[in-house]
mmCIF file of N, CA, C and O in Angstrom:
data_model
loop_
_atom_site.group_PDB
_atom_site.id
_atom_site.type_symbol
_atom_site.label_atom_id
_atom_site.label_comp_id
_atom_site.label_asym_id
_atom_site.label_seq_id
_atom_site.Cartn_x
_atom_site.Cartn_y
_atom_site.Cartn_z
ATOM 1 N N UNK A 1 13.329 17.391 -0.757
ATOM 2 C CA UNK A 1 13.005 17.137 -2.146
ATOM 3 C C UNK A 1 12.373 18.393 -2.751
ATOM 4 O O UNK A 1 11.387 18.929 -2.245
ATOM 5 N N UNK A 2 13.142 18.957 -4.149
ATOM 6 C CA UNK A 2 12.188 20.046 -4.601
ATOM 7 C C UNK A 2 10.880 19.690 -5.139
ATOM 8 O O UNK A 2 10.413 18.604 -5.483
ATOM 9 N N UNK A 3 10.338 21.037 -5.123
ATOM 10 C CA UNK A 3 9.139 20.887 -6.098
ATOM 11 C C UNK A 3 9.254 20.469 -7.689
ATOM 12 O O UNK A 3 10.285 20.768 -8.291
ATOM 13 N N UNK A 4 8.332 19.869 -8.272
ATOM 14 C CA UNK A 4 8.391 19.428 -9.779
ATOM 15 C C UNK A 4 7.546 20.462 -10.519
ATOM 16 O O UNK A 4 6.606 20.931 -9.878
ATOM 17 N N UNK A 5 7.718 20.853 -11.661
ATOM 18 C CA UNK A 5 7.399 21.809 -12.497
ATOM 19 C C UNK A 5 6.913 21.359 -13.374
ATOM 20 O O UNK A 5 7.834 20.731 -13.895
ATOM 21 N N UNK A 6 5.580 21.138 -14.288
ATOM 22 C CA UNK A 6 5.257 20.312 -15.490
ATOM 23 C C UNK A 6 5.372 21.679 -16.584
ATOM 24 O O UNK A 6 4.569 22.598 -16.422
ATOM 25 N N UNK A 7 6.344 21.760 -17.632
ATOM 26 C CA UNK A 7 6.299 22.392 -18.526
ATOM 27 C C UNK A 7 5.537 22.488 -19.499
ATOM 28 O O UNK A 7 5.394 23.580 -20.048
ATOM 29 N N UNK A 8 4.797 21.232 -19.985
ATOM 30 C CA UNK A 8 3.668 21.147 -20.809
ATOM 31 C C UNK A 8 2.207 21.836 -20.075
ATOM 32 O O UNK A 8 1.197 21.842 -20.780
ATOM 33 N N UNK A 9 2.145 22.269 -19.006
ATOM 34 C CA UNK A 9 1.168 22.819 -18.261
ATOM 35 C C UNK A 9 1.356 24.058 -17.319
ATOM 36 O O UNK A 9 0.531 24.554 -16.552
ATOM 37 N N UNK A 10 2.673 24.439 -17.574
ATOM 38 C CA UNK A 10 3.324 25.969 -16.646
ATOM 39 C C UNK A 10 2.846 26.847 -18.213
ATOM 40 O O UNK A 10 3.187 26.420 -19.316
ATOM 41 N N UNK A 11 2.098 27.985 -18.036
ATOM 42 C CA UNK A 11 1.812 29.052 -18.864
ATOM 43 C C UNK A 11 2.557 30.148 -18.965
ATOM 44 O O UNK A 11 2.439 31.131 -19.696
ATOM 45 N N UNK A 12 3.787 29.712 -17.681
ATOM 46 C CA UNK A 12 4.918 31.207 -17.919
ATOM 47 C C UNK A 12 4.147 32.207 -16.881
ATOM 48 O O UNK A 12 4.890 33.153 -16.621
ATOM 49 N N UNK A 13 3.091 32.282 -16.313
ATOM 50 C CA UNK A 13 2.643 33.483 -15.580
ATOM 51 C C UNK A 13 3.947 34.464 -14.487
ATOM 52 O O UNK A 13 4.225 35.655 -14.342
ATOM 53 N N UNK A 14 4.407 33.263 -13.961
ATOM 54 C CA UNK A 14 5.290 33.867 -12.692
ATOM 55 C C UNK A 14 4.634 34.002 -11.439
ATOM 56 O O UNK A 14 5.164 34.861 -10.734
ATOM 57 N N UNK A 15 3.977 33.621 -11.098
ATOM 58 C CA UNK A 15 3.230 33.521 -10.005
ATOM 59 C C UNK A 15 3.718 32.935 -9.083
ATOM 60 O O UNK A 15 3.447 33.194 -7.911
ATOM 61 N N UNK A 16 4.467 32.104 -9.430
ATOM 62 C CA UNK A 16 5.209 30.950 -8.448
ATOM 63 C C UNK A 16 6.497 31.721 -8.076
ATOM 64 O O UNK A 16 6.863 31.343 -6.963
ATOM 65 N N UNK A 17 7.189 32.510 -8.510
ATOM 66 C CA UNK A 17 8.440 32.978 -8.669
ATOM 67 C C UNK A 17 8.666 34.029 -7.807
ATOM 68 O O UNK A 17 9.621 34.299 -7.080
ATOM 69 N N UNK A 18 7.036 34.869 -8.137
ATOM 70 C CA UNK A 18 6.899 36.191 -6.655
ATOM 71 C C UNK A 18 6.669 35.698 -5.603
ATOM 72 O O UNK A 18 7.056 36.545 -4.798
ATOM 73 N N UNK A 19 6.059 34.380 -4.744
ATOM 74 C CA UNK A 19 6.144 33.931 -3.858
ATOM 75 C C UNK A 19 7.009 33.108 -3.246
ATOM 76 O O UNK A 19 6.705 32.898 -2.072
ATOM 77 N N UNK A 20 8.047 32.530 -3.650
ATOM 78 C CA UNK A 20 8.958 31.427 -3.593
ATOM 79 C C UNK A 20 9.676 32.468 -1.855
ATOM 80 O O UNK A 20 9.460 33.680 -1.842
ATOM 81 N N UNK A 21 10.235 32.003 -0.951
ATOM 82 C CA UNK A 21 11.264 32.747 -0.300
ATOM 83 C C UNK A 21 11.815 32.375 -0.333
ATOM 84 O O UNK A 21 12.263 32.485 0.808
ATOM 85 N N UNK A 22 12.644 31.595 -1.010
ATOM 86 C CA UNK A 22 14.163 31.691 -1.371
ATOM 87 C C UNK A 22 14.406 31.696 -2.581
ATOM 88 O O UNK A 22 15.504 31.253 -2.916
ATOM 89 N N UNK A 23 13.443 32.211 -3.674
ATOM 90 C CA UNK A 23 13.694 32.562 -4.858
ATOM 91 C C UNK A 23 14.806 31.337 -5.648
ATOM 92 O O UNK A 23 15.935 31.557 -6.087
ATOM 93 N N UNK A 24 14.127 30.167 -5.641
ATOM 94 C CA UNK A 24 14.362 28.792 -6.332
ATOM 95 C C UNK A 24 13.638 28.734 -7.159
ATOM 96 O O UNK A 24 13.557 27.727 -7.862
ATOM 97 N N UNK A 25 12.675 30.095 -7.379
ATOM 98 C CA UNK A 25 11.625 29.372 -8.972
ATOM 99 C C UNK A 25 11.971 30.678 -9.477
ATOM 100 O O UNK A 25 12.091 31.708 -8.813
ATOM 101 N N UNK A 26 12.175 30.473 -11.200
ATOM 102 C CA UNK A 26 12.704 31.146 -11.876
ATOM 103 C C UNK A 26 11.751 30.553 -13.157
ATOM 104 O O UNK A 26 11.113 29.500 -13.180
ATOM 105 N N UNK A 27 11.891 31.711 -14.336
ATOM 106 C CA UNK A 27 11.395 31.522 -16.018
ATOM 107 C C UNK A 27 12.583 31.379 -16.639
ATOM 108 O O UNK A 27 13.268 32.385 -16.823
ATOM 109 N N UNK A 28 13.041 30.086 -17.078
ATOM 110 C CA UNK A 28 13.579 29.453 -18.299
ATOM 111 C C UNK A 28 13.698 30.450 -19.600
ATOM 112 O O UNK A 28 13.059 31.481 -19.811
ATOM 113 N N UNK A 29 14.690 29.845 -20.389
ATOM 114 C CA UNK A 29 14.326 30.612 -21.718
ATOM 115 C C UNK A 29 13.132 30.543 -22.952
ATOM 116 O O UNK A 29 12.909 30.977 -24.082
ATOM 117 N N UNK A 30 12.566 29.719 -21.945
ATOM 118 C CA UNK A 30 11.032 29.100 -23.061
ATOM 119 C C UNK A 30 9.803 29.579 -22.212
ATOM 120 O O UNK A 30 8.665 29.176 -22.453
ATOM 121 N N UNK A 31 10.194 30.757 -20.866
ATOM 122 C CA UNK A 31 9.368 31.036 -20.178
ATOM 123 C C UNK A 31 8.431 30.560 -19.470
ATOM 124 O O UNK A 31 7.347 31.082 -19.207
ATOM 125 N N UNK A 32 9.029 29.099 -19.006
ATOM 126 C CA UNK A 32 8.472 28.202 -18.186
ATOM 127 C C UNK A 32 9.073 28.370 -17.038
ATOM 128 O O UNK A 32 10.266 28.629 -16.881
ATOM 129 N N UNK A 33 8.311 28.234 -16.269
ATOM 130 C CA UNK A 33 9.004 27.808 -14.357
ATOM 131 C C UNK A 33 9.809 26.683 -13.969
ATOM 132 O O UNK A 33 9.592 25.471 -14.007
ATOM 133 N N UNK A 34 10.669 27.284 -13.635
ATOM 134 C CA UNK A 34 11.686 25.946 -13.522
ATOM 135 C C UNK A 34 12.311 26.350 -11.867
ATOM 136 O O UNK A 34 12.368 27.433 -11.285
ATOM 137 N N UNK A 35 12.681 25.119 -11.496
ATOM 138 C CA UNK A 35 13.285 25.115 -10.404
ATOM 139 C C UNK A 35 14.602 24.918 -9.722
ATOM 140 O O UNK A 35 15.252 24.021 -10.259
ATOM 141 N N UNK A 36 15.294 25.581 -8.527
ATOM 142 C CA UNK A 36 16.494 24.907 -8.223
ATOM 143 C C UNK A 36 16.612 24.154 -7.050
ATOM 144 O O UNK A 36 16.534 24.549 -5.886
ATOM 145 N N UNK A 37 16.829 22.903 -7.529
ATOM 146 C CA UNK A 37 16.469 21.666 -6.482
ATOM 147 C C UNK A 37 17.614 22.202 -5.217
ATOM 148 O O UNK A 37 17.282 21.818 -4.095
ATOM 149 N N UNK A 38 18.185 22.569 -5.244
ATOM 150 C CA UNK A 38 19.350 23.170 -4.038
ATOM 151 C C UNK A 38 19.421 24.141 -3.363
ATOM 152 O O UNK A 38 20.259 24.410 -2.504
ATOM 153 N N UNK A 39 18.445 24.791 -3.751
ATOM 154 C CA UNK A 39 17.667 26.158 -3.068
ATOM 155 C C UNK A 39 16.518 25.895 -2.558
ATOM 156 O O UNK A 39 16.243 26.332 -1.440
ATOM 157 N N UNK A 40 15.710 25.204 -3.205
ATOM 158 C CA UNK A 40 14.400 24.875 -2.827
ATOM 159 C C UNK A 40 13.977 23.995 -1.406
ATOM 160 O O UNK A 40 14.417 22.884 -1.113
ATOM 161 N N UNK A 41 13.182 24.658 -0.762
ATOM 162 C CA UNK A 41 13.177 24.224 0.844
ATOM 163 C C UNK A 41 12.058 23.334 0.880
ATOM 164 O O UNK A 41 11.822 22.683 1.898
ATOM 165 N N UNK A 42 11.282 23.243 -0.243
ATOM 166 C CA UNK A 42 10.053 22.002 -0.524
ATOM 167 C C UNK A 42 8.838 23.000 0.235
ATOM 168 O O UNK A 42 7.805 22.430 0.588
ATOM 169 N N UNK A 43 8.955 24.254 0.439
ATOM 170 C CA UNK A 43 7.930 24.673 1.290
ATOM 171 C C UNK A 43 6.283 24.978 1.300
ATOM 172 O O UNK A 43 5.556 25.541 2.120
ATOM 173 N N UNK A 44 6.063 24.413 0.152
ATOM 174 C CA UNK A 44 4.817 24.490 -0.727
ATOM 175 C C UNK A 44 4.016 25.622 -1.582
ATOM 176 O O UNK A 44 2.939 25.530 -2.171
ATOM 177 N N UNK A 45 5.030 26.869 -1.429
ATOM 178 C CA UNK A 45 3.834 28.169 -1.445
ATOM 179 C C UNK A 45 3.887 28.027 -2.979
ATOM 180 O O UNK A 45 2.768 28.115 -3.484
ATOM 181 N N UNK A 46 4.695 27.869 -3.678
ATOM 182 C CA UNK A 46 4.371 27.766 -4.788
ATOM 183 C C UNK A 46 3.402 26.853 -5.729
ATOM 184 O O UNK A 46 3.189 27.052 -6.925
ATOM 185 N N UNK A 47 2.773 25.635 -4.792
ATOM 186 C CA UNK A 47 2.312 24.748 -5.314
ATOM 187 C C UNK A 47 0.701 25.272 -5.053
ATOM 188 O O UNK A 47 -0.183 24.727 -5.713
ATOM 189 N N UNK A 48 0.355 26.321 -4.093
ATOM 190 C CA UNK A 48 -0.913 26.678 -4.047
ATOM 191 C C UNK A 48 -1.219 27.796 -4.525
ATOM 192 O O UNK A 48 -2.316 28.314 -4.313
ATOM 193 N N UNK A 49 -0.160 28.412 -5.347
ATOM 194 C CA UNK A 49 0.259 30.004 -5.989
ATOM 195 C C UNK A 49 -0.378 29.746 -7.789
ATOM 196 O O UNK A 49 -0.932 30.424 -8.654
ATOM 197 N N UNK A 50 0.066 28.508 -7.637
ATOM 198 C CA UNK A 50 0.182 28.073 -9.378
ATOM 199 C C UNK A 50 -1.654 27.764 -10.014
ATOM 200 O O UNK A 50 -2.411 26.902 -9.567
ATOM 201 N N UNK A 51 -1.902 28.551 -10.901
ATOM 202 C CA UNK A 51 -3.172 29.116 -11.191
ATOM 203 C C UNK A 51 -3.647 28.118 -12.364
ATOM 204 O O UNK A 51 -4.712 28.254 -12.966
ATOM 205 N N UNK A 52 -2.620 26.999 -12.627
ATOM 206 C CA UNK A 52 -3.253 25.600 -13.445
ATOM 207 C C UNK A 52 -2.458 24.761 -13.249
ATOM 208 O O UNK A 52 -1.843 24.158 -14.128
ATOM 209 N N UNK A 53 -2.338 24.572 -11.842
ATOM 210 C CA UNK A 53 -1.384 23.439 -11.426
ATOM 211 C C UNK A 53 -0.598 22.539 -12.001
ATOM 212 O O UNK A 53 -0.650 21.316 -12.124
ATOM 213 N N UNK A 54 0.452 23.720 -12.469
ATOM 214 C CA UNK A 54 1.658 23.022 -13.270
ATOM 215 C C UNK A 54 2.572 22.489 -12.102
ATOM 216 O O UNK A 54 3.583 21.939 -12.539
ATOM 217 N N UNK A 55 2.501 22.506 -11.100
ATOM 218 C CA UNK A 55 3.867 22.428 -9.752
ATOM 219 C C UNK A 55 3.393 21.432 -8.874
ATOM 220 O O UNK A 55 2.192 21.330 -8.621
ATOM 221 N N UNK A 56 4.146 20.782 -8.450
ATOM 222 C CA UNK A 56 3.499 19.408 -7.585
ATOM 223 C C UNK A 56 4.752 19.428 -6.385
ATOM 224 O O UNK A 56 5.846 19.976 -6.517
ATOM 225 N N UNK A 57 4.259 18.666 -5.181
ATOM 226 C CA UNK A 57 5.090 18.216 -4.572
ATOM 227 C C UNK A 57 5.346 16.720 -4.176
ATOM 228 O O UNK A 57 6.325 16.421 -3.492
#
């Protein structure tokens, strides 16, 4: 299961995106973090990366 992304609470930093290893988190065109559920290995680093816990698992 991927990670969930709350857009009303992702600030766009990218923080999540330099840590990901398999590079499944990406900035949208509204510069939100978004994810690809088919890449994404559920591995958490992004969920302890995220600096106002927009990302959940």
């Amino acid at each position: 299961m991927a990670v969930t992304v709350n857009k009303d609470t992702c600030i766009g930093c990218g923080a999540c995106v330099g840590v990901c290893p398999v590079s499944a988190l990406s900035l949208d065109g509204d510069g939100k973090a978004t994810c690809d559920a088919g890449t994404c290995i559920d591995c958490g680093a992004c969920v302890g990366t995220c600096p106002v816990a927009a990302i959940t698992q």
